[in-house]
XYZ file of C-alpha atoms in Angstrom:
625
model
C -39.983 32.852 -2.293
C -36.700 34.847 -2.063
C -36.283 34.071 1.680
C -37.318 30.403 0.816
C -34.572 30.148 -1.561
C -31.962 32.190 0.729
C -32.424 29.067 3.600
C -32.209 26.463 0.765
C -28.954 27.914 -0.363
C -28.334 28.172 3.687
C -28.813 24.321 3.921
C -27.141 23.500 1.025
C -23.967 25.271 2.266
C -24.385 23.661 5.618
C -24.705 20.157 4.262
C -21.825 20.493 1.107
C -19.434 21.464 4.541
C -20.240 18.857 6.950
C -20.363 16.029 3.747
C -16.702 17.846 2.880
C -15.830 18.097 6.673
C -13.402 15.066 6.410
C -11.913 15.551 3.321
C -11.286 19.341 2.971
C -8.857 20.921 5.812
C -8.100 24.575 5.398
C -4.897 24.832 7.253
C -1.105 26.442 6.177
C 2.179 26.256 6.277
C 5.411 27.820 7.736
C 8.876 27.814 5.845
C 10.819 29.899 7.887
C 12.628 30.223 11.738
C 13.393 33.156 13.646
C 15.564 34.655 16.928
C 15.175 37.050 18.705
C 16.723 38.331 22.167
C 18.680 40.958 24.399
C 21.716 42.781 24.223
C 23.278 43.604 27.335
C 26.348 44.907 29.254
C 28.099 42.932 31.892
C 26.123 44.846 34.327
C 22.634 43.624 32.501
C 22.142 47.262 31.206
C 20.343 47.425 27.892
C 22.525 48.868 24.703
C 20.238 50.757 22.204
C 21.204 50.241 18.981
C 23.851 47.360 18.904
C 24.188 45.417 15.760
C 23.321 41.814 15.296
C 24.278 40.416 11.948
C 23.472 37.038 11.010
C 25.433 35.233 8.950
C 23.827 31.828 6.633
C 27.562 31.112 5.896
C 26.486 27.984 3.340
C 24.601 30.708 0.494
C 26.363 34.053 2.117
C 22.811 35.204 3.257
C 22.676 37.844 5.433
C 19.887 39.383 8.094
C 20.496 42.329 9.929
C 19.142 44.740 12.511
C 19.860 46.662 16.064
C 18.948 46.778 19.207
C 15.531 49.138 20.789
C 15.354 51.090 23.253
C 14.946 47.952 25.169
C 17.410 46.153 24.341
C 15.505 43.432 22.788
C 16.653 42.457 18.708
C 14.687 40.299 16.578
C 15.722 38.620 13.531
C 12.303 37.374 11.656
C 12.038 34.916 8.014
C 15.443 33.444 8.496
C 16.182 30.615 6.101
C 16.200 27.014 8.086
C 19.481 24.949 8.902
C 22.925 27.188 8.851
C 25.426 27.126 10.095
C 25.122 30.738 10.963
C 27.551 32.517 12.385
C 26.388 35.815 14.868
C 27.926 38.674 15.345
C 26.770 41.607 17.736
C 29.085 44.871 18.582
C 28.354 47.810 19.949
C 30.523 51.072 20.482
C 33.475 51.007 22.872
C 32.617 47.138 23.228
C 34.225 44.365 22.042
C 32.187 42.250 19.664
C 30.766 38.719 20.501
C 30.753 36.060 17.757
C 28.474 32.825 17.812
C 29.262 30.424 15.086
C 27.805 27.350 14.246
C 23.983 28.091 15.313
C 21.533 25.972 13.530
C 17.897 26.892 13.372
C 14.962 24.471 13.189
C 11.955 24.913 11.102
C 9.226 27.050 12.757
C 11.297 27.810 15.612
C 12.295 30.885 17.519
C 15.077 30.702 19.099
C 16.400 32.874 22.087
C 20.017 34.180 21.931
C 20.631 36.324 24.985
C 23.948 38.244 24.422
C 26.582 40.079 27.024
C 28.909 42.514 25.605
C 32.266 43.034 27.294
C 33.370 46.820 27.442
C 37.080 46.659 26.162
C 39.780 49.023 25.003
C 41.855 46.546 23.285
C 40.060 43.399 20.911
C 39.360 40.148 22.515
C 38.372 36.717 21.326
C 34.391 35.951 20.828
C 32.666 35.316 23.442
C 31.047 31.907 23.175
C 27.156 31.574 23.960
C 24.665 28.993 24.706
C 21.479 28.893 22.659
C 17.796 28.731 24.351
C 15.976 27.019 21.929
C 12.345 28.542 21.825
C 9.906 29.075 24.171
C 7.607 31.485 21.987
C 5.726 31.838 18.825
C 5.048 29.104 16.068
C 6.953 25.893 18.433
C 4.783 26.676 21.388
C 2.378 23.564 22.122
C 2.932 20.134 21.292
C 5.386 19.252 17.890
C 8.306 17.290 16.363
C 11.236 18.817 14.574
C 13.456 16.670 12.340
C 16.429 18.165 11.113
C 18.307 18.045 8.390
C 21.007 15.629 10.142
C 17.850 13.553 11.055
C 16.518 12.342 7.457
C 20.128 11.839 6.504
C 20.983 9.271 9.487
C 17.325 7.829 10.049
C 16.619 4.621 7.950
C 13.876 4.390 5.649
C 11.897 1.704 3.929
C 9.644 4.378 1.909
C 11.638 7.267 1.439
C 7.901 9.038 1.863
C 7.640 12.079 4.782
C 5.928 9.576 6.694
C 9.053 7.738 7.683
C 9.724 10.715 9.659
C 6.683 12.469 10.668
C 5.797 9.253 12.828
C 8.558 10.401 15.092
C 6.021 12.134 16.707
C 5.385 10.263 19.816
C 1.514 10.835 19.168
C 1.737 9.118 15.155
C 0.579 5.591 14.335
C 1.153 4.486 10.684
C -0.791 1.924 8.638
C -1.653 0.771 5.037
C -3.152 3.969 5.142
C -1.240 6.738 6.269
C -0.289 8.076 9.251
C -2.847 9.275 12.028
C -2.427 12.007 14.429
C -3.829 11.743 18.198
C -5.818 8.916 16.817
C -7.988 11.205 14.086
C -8.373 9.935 10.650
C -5.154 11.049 8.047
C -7.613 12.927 6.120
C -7.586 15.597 9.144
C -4.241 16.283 8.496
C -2.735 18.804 6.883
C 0.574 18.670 4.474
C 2.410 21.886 3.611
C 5.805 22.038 1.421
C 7.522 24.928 0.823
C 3.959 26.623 2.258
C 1.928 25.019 -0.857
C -0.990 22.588 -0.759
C 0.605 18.883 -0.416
C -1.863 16.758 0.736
C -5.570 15.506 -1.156
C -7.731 18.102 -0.114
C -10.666 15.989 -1.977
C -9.928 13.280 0.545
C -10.065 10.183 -1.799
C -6.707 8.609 -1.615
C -6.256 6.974 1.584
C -2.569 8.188 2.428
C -3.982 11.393 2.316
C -1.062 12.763 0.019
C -1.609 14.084 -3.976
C -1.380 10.619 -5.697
C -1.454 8.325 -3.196
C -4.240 6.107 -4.773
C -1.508 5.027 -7.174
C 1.184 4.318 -4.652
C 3.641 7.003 -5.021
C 5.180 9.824 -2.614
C 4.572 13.520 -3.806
C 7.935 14.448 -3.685
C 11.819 13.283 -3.386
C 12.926 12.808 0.330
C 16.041 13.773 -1.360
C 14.744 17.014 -1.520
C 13.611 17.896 1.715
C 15.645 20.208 4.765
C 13.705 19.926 7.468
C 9.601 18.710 8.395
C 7.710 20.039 11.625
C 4.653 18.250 13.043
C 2.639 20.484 15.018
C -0.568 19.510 17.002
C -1.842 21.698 19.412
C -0.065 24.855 18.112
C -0.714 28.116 20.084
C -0.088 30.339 17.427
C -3.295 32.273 15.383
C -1.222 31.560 12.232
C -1.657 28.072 12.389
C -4.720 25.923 12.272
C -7.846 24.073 10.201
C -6.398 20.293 11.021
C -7.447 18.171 13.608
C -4.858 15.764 13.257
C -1.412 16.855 12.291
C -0.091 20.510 10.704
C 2.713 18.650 8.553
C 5.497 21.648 6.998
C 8.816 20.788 5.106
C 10.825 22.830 3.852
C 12.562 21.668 0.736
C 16.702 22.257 0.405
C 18.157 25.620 -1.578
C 21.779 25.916 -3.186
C 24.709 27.491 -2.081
C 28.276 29.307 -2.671
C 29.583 25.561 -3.208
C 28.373 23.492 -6.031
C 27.133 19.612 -4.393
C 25.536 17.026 -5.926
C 24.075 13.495 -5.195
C 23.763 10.491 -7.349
C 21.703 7.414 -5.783
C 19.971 4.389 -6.318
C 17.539 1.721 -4.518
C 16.551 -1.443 -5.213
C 14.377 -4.402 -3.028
C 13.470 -7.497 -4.000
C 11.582 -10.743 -2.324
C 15.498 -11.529 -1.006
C 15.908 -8.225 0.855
C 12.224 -9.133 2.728
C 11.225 -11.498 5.268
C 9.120 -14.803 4.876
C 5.321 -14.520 5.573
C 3.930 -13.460 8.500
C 4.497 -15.557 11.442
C 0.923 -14.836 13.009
C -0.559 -16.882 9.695
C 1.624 -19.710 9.753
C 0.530 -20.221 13.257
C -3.125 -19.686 12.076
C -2.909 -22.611 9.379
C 0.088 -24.674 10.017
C 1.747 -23.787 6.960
C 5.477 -23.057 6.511
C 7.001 -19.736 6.281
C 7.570 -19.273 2.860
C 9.577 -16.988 1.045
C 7.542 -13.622 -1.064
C 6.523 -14.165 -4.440
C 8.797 -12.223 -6.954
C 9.180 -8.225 -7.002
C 10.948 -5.545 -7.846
C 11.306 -1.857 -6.277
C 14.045 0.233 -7.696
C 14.672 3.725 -7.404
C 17.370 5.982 -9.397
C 18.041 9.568 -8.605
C 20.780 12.693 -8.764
C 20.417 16.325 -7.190
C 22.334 18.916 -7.992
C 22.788 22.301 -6.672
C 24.859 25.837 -6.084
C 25.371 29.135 -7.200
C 24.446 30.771 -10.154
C 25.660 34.380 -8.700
C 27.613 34.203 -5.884
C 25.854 35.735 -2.185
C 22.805 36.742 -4.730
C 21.067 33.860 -6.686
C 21.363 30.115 -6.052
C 19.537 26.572 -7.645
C 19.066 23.264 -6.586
C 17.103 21.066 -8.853
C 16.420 16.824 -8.227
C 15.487 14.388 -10.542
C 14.073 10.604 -9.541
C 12.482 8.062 -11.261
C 10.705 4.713 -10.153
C 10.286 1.045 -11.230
C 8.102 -0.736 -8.901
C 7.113 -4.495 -10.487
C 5.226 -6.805 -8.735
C 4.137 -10.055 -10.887
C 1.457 -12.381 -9.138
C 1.958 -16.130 -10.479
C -0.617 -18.582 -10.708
C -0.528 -21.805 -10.896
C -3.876 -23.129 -12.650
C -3.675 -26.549 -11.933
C -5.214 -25.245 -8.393
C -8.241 -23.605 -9.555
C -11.435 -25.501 -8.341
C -13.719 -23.806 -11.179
C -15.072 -25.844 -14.121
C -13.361 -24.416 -17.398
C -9.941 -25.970 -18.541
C -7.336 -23.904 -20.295
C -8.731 -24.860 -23.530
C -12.365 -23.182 -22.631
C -10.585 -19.818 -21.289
C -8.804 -19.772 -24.766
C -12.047 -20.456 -26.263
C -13.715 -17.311 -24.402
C -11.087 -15.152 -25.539
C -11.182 -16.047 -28.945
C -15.274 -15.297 -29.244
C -14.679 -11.903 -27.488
C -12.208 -11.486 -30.235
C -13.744 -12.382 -33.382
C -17.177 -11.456 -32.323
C -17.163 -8.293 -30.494
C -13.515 -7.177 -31.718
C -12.544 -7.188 -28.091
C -9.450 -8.691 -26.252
C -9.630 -9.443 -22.541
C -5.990 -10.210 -22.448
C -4.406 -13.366 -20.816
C -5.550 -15.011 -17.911
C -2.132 -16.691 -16.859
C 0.159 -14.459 -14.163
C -0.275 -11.223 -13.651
C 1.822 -8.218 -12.764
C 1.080 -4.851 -11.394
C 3.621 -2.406 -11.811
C 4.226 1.759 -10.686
C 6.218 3.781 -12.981
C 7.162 7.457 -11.303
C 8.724 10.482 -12.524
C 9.709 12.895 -10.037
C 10.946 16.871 -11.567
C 12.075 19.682 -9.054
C 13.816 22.474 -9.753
C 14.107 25.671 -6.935
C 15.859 29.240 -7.192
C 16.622 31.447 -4.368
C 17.704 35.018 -4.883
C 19.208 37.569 -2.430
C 17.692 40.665 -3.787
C 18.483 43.110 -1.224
C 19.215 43.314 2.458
C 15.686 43.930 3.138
C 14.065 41.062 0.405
C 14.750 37.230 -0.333
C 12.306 35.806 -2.960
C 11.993 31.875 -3.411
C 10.690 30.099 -6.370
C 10.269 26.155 -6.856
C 8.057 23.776 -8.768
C 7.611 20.141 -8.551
C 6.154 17.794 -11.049
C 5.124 14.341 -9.806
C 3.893 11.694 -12.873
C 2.593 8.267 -11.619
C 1.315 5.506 -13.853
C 0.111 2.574 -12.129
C -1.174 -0.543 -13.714
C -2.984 -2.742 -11.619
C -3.784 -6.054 -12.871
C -6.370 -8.551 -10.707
C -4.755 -11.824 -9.310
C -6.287 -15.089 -10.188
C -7.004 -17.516 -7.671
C -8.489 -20.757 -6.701
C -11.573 -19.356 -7.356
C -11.413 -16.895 -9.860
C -9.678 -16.303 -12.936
C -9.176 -13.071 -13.988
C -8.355 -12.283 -17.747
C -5.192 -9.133 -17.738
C -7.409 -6.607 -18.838
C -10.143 -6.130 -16.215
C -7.253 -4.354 -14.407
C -7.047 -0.716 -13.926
C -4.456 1.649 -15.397
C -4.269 4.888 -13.421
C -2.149 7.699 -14.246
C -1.499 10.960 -11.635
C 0.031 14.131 -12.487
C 0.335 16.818 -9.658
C 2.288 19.804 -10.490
C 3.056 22.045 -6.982
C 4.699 25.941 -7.159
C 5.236 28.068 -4.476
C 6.810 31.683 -4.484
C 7.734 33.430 -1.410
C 9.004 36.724 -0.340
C 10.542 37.638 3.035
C 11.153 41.408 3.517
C 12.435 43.048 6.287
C 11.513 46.978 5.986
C 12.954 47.810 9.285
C 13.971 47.151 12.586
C 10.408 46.672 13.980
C 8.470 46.042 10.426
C 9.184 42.477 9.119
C 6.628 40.573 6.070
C 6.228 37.243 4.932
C 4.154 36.030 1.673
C 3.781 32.717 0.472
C 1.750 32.258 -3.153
C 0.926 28.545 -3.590
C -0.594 26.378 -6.585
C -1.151 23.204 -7.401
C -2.824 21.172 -9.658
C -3.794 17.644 -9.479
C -4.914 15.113 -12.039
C -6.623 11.647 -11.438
C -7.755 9.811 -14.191
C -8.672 6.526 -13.342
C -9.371 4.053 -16.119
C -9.666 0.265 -17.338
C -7.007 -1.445 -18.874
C -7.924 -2.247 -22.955
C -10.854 -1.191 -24.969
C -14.242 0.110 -23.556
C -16.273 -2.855 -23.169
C -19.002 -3.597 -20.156
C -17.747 -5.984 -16.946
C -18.613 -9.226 -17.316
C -18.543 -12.255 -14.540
C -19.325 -15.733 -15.718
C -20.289 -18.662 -13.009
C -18.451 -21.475 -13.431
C -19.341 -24.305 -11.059
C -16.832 -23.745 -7.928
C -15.161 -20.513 -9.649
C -15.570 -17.683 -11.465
C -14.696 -15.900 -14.620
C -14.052 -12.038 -15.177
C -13.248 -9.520 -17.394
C -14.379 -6.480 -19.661
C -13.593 -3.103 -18.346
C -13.216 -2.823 -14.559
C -16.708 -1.439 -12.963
C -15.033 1.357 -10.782
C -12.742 2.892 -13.490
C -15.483 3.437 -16.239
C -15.964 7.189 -15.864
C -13.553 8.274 -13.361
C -12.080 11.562 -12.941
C -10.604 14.136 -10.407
C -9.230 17.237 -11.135
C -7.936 19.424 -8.653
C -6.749 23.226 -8.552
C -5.790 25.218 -5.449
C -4.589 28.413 -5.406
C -3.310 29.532 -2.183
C -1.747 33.430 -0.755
C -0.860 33.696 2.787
C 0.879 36.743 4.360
C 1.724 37.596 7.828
C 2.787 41.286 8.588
C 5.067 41.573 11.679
C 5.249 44.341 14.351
C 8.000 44.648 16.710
C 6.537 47.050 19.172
C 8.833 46.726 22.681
C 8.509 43.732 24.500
C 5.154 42.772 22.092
C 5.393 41.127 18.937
C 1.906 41.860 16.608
C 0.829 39.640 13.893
C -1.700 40.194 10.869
C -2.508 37.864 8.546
C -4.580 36.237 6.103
C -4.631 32.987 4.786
C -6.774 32.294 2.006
C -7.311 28.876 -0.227
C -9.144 28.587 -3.791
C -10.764 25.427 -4.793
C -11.933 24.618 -8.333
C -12.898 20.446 -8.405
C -14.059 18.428 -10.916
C -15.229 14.624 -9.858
C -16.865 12.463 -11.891
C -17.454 8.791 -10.988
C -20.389 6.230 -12.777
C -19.740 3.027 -11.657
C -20.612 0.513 -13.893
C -21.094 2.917 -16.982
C -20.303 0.589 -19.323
C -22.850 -2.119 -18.105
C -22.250 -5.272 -16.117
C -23.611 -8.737 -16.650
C -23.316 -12.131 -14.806
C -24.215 -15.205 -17.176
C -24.616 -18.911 -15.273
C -21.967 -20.352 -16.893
C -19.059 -20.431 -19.841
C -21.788 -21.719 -22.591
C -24.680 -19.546 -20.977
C -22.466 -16.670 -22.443
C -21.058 -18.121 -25.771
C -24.540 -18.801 -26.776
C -25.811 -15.363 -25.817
C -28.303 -16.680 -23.316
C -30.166 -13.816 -21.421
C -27.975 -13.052 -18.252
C -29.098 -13.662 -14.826
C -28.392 -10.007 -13.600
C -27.305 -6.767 -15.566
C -26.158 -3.454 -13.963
C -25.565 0.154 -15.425
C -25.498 3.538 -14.120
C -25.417 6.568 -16.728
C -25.377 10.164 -16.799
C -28.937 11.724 -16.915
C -27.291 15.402 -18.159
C -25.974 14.029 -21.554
C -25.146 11.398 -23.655
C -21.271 10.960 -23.183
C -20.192 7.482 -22.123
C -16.693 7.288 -19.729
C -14.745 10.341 -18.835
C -16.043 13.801 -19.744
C -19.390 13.615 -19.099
C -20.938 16.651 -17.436
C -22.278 14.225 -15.296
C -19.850 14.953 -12.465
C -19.613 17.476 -9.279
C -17.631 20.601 -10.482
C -17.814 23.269 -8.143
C -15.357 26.329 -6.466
C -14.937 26.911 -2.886
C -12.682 29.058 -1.245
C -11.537 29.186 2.729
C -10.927 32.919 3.997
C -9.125 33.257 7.045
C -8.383 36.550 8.937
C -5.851 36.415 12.181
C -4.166 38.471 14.593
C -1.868 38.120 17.740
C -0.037 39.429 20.522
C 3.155 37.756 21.674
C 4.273 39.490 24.830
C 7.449 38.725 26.140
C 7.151 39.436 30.275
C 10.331 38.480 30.905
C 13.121 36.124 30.031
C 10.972 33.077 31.308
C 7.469 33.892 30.526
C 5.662 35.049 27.249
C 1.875 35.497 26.970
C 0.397 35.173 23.584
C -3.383 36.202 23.041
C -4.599 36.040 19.679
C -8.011 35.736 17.803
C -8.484 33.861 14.085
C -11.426 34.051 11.685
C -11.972 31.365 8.783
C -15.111 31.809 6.381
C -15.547 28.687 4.173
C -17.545 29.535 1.355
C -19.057 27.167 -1.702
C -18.870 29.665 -4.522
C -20.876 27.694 -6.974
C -24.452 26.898 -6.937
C -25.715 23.610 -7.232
C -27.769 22.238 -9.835
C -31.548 21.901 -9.376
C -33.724 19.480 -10.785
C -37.284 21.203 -11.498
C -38.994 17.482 -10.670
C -37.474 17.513 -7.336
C -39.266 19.666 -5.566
C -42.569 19.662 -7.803
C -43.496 16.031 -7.778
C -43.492 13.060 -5.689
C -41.111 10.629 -7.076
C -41.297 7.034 -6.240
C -37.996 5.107 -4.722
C -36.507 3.270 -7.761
C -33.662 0.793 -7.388
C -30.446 0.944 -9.760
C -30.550 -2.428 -10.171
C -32.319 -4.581 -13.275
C -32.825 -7.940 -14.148
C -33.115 -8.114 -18.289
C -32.210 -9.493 -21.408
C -29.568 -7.491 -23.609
C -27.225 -8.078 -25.865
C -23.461 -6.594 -25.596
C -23.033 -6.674 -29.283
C -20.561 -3.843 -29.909
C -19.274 -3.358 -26.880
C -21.925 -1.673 -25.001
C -25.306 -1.926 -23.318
């Protein structure tokens, strides 16, 4: 019996991560860029123990370290952007000053330096950058800068506007796709926390998306990277696209932005042109709307060289009214009837359906971020953020010629994500260098009908159709999401070899529930079938079979913890100027923490096939089946 249950908890594991396979993508992120290089005489001779300082002249940042026996410096956790400005000297040499270097986001770059040996000073000695070539860039990816979000237009102002730079990214209703795999493959990192719906509901793949809006501020972000086919140990668990941004940090000089956004049906184009070849129609100009956007950033220093903020503020007003004109509905009931209907669901179940004249569906966002960076040594920068995302959608059903919809068999459909991240770069020595990221966030999805709790009903009427009551997807609807995520990679600096070990390890506690239908749902044949509480022709209802609880709460629901270990190490060897071999191995051990519930009739009896469906009289006096 003990091995019997050992392969049912074998299968069970097996089945919960192939059914989970699309929707939960263990993956990380990377916040940081690097360079690294050789100091030389004119001769090419190596100099042990030059200095190379580098110089973050926006926040006063420093990173420091010398030369080995080699020759060979590497500066390792450097904040992205700069300018920085470089300076390496050396003992009876004159020094050599870069200024202006900018680094990209999960870059390494490759500054090769020549010292001149002088007796009297001399200006800088200007040289070129080689962008890359080894660690986290190598294989296929897409760097936008800084420069690029500000100059590149966007409709959205959502990372996808830029990620689909990647010459491999198509875009949709949906999301944006990778190499052609599905968006729930990929994987969304800011600041190295969780960003993207590891559940894999929401079909733009980001925390909120069901309702509409972007997880964070585009005003917010420094720089993204889109990596694919990455050939580092460090990164991996997505199939599609390995999606990091980095989000901006104060300075020594106090900035600020104040901005606003607005479209309406006058700032769009006229239908499509494909559709009024299809029915000979006009173009006609888009219904009313509405999509404004106000926000202000500020940020600087709150001890100069040592501690800095930036914080961002945005909210949204998205409106989007869908008039109808009722003198085109084909159905049998006049205004008068409608009015009629409303006024018995009133006075006789103490229910209001709402209106059934135009309807509007409208997003209102709140978007809260607030970041602190602190110089605490020469060997340790910490980094602490938060952002809080609030979305409240209300989605209200359009009439048309064939069915009228009353205003409150809508859905209303509030999100709340809050995201923190902490990290810690140290630098214990010249060939010792650590990074640690602690990520979590939280995500709340609660789903629910607009109005009272009161079971779906849809009433024939001749050509049309009537509905409303409580909307038969958003009865008892409910995601919560936690994720707790550490990641640290330890750095060795061992000659010509660069060593990485690392862990990456993600915490998963999820609670879904969703009963369709939980309130009941009838169909009646017509208008008076209903007034006159004839028996309906078809009635519907699923219901919890753990407890009584009707709507959200009920214990009918998956809750479970998983977690995603992952062990790693590499060897970057650098051959030469030109060639760099990396050879690295990476371990990741899902693991559902939490058994599942067993029902004792399962596996004890034989249990007919019985369908959810029922034909019967019943009465929806009060409310409720």
């Amino acid at each position: 019996m003990k091995r019997l249950e050992q392969i049912r908890r074998q299968i069970w594991t097996v089945f919960v991560l192939m059914t989970m396979g699309t929707t939960i993508l263990f993956s990380q992120g990377i916040t940081t860029s690097s360079m690294s290089g050789t100091v030389t005489d004119a001769a090419g001779e190596a100099l042990i123990g030059a200095n190379v300082v580098a110089l973050h002249q926006p926040s006063g940042t420093t990173y420091g370290t010398s030369t080995d026996i080699d020759g060979k410096y590497r500066l390792a956790n450097m904040r992205v952007g700069g300018p920085y400005k470089i300076t390496s000297s050396y003992t009876g040499y004159g020094d050599n000053v870069i200024d202006g270097l900018m680094l990209r986001l999960g870059e390494a770059q490759t500054q090769n330096i020549v010292l001149e040996e002088q007796a009297v000073e001399l200006s800088g000695i200007q040289v070129v950058a080689t962008r890359g070539g080894t660690g986290q860039n190598a294989g296929a990816s897409t760097q936008v800068t800084a420069e690029d979000i500000n100059v590149l237009p966007t409709l959205d102002r959502d990372l996808n506007d830029f990620t689909r730079l990647t010459p491999q990214a198509s875009t949709s209703v949906s999301g944006i796709s990778f190499a052609g795999m599905n968006n729930r493959y990929n994987a969304i990192y800011i600041d190295g926390a969780v960003n993207n719906d590891v559940f894999g509901l929401t079909s733009s793949g980001t925390n909120g998306g069901s309702t509409g809006i972007s997880p964070i501020s585009i005003d917010v972000i420094d720089q993204i990277q889109v990596v694919l086919s990455p050939y580092d140990v460090s990164l991996g668990g997505f199939a599609g696209g390995g999606i990091n941004a980095v989000t901006k940090s104060g300075t020594n000089t106090f900035s600020g932005t104040a901005y606003t956004f607005w479209q309406n049906e006058s700032m769009a184009g006229k239908t499509n042109g494909k559709l009024v070849e299809r029915t000979g129609n006009e173009a006609t100009k888009l219904d009313d709307y509405s999509q404004r956007l106000y926000g202000f950033s500020l940020g600087g220093p709150i001890v100069k060289d040592k501690v800095f903020f930036f914080a961002n503020a945005e909210i949204q007003k998205d409106e989007t009214p869908a008039p109808f004109d009722f003198a085109t509905y084909r159905g049998d009931s006049d205004a008068a009837k409608l009015n009629q209907v409303r006024s018995f669901l009133q006075n006789t179940h103490n229910y209001d359906p709402g209106d059934f004249g135009d309807k509007t569906t409208s997003l209102d966002g709140l978007k809260l971020f607030g970041k602190l960076d602190f110089n605490l040594s020469n060997v340790h920068k910490l980094t602490l953020r938060h952002q809080y995302t609030k979305a409240e959608q209300l989605e209200q059903s359009a009439n048309s010629s064939t069915t009228i919809n009353y205003a409150n068999n809508g859905i209303f459909f509030p999100s709340t994500t809050n995201s923190f991240a902490a990290e810690l770069n140290s630098r214990f020595s010249n060939s010792v260098s650590n990074n640690l990221i602690i990520g979590y966030t939280s995500v709340l999805d609660d789903r629910d009908p607009i109005g009272g709790d009161f079971p779906w009903v849809r009433i024939q009427d001749g050509a049309g159709a009537i509905q409303f009551g409580s909307e038969e997807f958003s009865t008892a609807n409910e995601l919560d999401q936690k994720i707790f995520t550490i990641t640290d990679n330890l750095k060795l600096y061992k000659g010509d070899h660069t060593i990485t070990l690392g862990t990456h390890n993600e915490f998963y506690d999820i609670y879904n529930l969703f009963i369709a239908q939980n309130y009941g749902s009838y169909d009646f044949a017509s208008v008076d079938a209903f007034l006159n509480n004839e028996t309906p022709t078809d009635y519907d209802r699923s219901y919890s079979l753990v407890d009584n609880l009707t709507g959200d709460g009920s214990a009918a629901a998956a809750d479970f913890k998983a977690m995603q270990l992952g062990f790693y190490g590499q060897d970057e060897w650098a051959v030469n100027n030109k060639l760099t071999l990396t050879a690295g191995l990476r371990l990741d051990i899902p693991i559902i923490t939490t058994d599942p519930d067993i029902d004792p009739s399962f596996n004890s009896q034989t249990i007919p096939l019985v369908s959810a469906h029922y034909e019967v009289a019943n009465d929806i006096e009060g409310g409720k089946a």
